[in-house]
PDB file of C-alpha atoms in Angstrom:
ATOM      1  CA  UNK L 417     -55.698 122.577  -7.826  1.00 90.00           C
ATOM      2  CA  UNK L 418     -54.393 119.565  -9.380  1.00 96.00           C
ATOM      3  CA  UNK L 419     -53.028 117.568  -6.645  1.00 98.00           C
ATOM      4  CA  UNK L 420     -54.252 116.727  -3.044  1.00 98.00           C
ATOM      5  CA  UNK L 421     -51.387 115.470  -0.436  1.00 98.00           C
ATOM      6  CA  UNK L 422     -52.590 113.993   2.822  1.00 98.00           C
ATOM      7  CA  UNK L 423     -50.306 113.526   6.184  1.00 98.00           C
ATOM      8  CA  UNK L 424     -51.157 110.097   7.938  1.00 98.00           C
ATOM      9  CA  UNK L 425     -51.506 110.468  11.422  1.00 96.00           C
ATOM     10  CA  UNK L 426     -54.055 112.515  12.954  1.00 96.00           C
ATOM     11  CA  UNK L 427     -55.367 113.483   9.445  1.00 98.00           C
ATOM     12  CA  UNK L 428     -56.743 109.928   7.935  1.00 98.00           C
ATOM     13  CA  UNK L 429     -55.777 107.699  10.045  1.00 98.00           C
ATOM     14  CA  UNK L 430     -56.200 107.262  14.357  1.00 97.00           C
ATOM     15  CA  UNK L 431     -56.097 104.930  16.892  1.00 97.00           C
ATOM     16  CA  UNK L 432     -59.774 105.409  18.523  1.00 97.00           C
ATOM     17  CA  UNK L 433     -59.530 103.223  21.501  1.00 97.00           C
ATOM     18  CA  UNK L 434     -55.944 104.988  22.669  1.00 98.00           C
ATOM     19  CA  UNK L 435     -57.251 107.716  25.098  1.00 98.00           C
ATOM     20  CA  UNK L 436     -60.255 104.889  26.381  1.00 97.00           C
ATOM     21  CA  UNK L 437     -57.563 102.247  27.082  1.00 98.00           C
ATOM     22  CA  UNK L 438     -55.609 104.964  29.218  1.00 98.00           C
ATOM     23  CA  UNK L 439     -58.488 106.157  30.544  1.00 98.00           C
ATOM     24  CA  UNK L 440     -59.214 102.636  31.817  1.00 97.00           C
ATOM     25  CA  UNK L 441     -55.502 102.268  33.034  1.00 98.00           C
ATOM     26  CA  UNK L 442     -55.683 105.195  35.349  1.00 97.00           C
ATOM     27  CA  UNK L 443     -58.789 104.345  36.778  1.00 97.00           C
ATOM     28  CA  UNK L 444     -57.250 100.903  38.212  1.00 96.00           C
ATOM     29  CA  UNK L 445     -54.711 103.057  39.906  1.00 94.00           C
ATOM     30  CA  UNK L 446     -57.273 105.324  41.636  1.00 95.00           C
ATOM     31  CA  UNK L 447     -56.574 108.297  39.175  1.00 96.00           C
ATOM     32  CA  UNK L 448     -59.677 110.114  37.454  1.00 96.00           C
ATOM     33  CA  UNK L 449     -59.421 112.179  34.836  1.00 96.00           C
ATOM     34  CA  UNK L 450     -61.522 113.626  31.885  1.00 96.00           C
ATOM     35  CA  UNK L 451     -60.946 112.118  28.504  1.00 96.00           C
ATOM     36  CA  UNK L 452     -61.118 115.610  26.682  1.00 96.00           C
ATOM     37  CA  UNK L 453     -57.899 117.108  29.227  1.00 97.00           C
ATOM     38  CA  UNK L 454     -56.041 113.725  28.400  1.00 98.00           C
ATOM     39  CA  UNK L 455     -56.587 114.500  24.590  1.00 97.00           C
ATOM     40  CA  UNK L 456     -55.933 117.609  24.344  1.00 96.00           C
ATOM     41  CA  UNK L 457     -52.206 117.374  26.807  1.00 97.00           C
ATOM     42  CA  UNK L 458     -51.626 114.360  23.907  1.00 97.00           C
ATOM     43  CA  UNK L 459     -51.943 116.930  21.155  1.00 95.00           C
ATOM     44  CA  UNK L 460     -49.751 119.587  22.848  1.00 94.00           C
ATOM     45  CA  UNK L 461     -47.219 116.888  23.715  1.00 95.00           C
ATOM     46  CA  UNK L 462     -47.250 115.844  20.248  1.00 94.00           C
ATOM     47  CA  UNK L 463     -46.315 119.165  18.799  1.00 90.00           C
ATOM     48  CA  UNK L 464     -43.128 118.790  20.830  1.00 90.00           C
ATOM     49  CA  UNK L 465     -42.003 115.311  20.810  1.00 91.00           C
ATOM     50  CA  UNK L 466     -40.866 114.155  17.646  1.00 87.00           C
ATOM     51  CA  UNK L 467     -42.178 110.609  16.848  1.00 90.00           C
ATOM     52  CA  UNK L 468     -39.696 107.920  15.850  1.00 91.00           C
ATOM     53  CA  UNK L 469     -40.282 105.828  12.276  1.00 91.00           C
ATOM     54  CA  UNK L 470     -40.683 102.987  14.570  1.00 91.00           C
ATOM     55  CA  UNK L 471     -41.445 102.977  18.039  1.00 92.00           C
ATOM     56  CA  UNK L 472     -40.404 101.336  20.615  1.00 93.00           C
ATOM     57  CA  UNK L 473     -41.291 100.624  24.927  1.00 94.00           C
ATOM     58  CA  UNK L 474     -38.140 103.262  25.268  1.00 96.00           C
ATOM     59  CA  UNK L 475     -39.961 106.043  23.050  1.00 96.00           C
ATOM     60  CA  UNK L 476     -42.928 104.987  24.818  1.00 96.00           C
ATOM     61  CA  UNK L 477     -42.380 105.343  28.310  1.00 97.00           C
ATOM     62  CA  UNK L 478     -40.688 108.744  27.654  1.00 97.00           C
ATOM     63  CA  UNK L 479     -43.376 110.222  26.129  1.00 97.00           C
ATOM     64  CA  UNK L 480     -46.250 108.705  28.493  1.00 98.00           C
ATOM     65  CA  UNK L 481     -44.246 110.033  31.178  1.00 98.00           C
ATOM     66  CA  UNK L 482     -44.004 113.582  29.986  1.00 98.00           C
ATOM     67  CA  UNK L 483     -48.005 113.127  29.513  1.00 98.00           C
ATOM     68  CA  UNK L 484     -48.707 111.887  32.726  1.00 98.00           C
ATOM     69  CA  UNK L 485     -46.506 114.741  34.300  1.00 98.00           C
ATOM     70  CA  UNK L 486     -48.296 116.943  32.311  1.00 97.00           C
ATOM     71  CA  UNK L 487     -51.483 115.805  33.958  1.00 97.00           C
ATOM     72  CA  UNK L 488     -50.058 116.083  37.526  1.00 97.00           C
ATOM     73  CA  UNK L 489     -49.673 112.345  37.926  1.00 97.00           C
ATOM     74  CA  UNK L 490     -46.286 111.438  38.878  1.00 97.00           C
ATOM     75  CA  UNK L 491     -45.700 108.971  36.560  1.00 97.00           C
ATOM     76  CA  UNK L 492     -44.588 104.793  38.629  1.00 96.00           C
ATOM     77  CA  UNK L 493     -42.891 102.098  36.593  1.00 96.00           C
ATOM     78  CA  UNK L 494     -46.253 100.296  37.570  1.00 97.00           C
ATOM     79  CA  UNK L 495     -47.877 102.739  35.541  1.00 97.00           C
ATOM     80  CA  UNK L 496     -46.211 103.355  32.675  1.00 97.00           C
ATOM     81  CA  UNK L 497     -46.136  99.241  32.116  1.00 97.00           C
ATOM     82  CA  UNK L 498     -49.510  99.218  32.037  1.00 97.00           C
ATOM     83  CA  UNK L 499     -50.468 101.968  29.931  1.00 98.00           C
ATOM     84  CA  UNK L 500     -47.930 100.528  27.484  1.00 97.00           C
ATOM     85  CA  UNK L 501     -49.313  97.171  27.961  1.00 97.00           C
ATOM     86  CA  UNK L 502     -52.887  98.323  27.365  1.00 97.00           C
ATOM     87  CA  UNK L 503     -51.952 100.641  24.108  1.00 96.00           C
ATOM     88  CA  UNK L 504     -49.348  98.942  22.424  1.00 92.00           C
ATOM     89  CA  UNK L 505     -50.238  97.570  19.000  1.00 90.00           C
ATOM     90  CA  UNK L 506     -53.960  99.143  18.889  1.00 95.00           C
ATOM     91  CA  UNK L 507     -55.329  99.037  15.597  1.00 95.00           C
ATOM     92  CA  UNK L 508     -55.099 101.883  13.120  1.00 96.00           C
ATOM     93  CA  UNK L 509     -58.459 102.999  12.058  1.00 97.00           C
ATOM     94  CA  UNK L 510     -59.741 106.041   8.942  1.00 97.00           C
ATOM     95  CA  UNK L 511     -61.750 108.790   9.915  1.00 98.00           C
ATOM     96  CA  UNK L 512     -65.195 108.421   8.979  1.00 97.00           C
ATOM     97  CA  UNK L 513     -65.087 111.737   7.175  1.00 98.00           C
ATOM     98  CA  UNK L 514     -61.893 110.235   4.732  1.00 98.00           C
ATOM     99  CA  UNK L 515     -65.204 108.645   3.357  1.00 96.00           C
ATOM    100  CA  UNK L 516     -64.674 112.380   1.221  1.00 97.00           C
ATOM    101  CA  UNK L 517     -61.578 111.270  -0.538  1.00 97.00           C
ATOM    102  CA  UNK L 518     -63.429 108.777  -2.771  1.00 94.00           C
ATOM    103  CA  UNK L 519     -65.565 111.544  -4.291  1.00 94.00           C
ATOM    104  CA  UNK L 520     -62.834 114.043  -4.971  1.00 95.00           C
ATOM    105  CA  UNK L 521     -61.728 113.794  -8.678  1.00 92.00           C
ATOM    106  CA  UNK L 522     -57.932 114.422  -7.801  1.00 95.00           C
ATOM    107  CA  UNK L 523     -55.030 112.376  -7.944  1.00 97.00           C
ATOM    108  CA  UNK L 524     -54.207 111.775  -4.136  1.00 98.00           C
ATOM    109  CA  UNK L 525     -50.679 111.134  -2.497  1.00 98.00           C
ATOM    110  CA  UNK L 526     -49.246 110.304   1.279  1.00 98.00           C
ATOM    111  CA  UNK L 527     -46.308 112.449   2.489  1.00 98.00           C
ATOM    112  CA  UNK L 528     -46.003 110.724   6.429  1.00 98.00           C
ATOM    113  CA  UNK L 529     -43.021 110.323   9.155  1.00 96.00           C
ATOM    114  CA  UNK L 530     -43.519 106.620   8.959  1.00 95.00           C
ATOM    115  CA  UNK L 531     -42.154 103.692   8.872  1.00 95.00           C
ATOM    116  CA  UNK L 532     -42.073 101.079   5.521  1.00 95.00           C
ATOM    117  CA  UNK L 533     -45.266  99.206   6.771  1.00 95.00           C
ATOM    118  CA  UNK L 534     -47.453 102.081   5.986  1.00 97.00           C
ATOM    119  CA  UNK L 535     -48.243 101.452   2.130  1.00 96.00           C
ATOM    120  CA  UNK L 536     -49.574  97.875   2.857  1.00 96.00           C
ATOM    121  CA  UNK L 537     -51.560  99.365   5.741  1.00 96.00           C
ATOM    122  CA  UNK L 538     -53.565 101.788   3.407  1.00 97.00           C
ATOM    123  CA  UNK L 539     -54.152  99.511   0.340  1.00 97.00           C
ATOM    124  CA  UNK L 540     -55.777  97.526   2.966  1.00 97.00           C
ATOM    125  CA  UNK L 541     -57.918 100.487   4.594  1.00 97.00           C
ATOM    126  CA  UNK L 542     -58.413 102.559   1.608  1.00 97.00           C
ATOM    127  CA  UNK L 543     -57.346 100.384  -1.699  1.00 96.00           C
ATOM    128  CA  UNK L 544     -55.342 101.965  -4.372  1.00 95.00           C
ATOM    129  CA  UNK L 545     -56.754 105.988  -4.081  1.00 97.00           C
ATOM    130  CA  UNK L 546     -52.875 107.032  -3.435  1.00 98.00           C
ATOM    131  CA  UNK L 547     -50.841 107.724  -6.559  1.00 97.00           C
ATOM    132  CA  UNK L 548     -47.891 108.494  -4.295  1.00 98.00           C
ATOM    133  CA  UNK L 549     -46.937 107.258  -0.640  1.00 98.00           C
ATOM    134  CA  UNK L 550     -43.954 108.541   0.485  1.00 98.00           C
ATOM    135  CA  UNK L 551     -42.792 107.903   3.999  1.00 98.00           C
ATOM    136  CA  UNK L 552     -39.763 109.154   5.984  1.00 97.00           C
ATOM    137  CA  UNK L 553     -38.130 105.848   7.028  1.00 96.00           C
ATOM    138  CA  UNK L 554     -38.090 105.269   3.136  1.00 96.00           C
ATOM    139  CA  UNK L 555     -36.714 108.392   2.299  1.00 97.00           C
ATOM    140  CA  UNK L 556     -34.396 108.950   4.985  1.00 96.00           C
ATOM    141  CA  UNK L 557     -35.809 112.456   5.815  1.00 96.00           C
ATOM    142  CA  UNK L 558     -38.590 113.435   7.863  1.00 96.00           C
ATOM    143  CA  UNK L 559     -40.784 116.205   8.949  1.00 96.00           C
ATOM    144  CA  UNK L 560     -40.491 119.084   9.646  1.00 96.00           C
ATOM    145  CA  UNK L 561     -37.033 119.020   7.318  1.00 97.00           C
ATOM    146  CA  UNK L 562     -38.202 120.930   4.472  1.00 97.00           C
ATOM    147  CA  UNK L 563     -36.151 118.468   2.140  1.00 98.00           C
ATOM    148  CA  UNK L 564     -38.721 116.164   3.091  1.00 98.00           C
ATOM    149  CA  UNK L 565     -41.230 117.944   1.475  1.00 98.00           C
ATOM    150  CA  UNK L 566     -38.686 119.126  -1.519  1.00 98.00           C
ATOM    151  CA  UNK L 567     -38.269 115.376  -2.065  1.00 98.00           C
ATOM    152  CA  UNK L 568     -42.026 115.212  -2.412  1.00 98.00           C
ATOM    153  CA  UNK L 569     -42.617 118.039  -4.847  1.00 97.00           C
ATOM    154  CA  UNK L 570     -39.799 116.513  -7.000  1.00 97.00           C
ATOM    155  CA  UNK L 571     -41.727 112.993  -7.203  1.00 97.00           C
ATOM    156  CA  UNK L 572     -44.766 114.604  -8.003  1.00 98.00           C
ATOM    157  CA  UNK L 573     -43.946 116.749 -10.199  1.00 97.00           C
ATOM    158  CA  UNK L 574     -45.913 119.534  -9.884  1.00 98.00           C
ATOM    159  CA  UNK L 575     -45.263 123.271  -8.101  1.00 97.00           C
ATOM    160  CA  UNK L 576     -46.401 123.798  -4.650  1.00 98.00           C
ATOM    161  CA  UNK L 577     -49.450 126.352  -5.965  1.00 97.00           C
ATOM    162  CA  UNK L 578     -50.926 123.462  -7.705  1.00 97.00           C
ATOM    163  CA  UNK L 579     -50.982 121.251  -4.703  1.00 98.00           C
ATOM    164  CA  UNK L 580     -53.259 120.983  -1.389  1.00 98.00           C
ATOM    165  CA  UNK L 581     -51.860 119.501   1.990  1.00 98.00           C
ATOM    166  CA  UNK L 582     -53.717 118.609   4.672  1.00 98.00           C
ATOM    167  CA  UNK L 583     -51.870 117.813   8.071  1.00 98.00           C
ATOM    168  CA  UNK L 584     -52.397 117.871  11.625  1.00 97.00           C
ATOM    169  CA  UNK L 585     -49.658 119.545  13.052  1.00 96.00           C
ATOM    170  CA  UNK L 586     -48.569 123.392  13.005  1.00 95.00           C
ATOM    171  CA  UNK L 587     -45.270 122.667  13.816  1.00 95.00           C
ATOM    172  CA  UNK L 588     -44.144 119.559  11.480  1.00 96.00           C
ATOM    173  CA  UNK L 589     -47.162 120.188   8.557  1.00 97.00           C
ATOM    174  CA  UNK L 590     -47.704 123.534   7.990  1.00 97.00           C
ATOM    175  CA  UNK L 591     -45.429 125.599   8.792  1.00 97.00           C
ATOM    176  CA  UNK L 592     -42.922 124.042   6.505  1.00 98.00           C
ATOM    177  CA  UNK L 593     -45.261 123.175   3.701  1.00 98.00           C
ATOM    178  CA  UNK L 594     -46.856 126.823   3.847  1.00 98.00           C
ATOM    179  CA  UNK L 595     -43.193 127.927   3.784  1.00 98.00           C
ATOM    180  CA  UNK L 596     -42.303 126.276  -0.023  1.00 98.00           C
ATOM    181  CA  UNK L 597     -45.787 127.589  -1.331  1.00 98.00           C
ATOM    182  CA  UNK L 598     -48.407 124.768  -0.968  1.00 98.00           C
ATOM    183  CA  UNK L 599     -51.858 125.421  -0.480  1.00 97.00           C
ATOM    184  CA  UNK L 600     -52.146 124.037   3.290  1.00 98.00           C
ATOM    185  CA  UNK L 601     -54.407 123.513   5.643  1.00 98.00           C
ATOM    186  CA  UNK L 602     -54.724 121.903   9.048  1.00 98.00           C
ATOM    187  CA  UNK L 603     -57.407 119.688   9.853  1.00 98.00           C
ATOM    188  CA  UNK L 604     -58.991 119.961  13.615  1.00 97.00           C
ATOM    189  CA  UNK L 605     -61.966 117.990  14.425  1.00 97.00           C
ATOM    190  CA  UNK L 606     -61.586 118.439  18.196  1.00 95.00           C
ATOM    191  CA  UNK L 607     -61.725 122.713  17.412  1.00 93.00           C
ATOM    192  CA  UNK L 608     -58.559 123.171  19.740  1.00 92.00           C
ATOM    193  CA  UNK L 609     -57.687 126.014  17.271  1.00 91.00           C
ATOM    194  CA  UNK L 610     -60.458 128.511  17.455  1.00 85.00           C
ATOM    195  CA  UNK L 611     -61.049 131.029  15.032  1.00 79.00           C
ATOM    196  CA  UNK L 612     -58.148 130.203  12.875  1.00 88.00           C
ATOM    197  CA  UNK L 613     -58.383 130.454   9.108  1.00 90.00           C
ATOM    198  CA  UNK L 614     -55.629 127.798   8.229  1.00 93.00           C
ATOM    199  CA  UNK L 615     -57.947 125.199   9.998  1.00 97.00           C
ATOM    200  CA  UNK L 616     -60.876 122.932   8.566  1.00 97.00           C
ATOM    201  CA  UNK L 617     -62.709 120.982  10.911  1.00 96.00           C
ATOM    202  CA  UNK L 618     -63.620 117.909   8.881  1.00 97.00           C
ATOM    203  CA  UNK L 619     -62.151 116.690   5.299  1.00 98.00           C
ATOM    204  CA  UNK L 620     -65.469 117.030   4.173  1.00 97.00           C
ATOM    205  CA  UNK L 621     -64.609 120.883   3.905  1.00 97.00           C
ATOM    206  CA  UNK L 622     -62.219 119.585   0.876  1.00 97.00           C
ATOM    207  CA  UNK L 623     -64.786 119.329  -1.585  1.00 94.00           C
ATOM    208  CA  UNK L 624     -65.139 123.177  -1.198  1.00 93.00           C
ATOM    209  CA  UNK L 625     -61.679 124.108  -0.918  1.00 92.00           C
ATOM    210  CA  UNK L 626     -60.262 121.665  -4.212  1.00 87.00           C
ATOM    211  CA  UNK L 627     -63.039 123.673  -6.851  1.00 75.00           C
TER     212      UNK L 627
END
């Protein structure tokens, strides 16, 4: 392997207050439920909504409201201001296993539906280990287009058998970046896919996988 390509969201970077803050949200309006259901209807919801380069409180209150429906909570205008109140502008955080990505002697690049923000974000989380970041609102093109990813083996330079990518998402990471050849895998530290072989639990699993 000569070349490792990370996804943003869900693979290196989170927001780990999000599902606490709604958690916290719904309990003001009398509504319990279990952090791990909430997760887990986010993550299916995810796979089907297609997130903008930039959000906004329209974007927002769509998809909370297919969430909360998804929950069986009938979703009040009430409710959907504060969960957006509560959530909006959270910090993003790394994964503590991304700690990984500083031992691996490969160059490293970001291929992310994201907006123009995101280079500054990661100097500042993770200093200059990228070689490449290449985001959507950049490029004009996001996933799952597969010209995204075209646009990203032409920058690098290399052929998709010489390259690793790690995402989060069946539907907008793998199955298009499996499709063109890369070596791809989906990370899963919440073990939602069982028993699948195109899944690695942690990014510590990389060291293995890049010999």
């Amino acid at each position: 392997m000569k070349y490792l390509l990370l996804d943003v969201s869900g693979t290196i970077l989170h927001k780990p207050t999000l599902f606490k803050e709604i958690i916290a949200v719904l309990d003001t309006h009398n509504i319990n439920l279990d952090i791990k259901q909430l997760g887990y209807n986010h993550k299916l919801l995810s796979e089907s909504i297609k997130f903008p380069d930039r959000t906004n409180l329209e974007f927002y209150n769509n998809f909370n409201s297919e969430l909360l429906y998804s929950l069986g909570i009938v979703p009040s205008k009430e409710l959907l201001e504060s969960i957006f109140k509560a959530c909006s502008y959270l910090p993003w955080k790394k994964y503590s296993d991304c700690n990984v990505l500083q031992e691996l002697d490969l160059p490293m690049g970001i291929l992310s539906n994201f907006n123009n923000s995101l280079e500054k974000q990661l100097s500042i989380l993770f200093g200059d280990i990228f070689k490449d970041v290449i985001v959507s609102e950049k490029v004009g093109v996001s996933k799952p287009s597969i010209d995204f990813y075209k646009y990203a083996l032409e920058k690098i330079g290399l052929e998709p058998s010489d390259i690793i990518y790690i995402g989060d998402s069946f539907k907008l990471d793998y199955q298009p970046a499996k499709s063109l050849g890369f070596n791809t895998y989906i990370v899963d530290r919440d073990g939602y896919y069982k028993n699948n072989k195109n899944v690695i639990h942690s990014l510590n699993e990389l060291k293995s996988i890049v010999q």
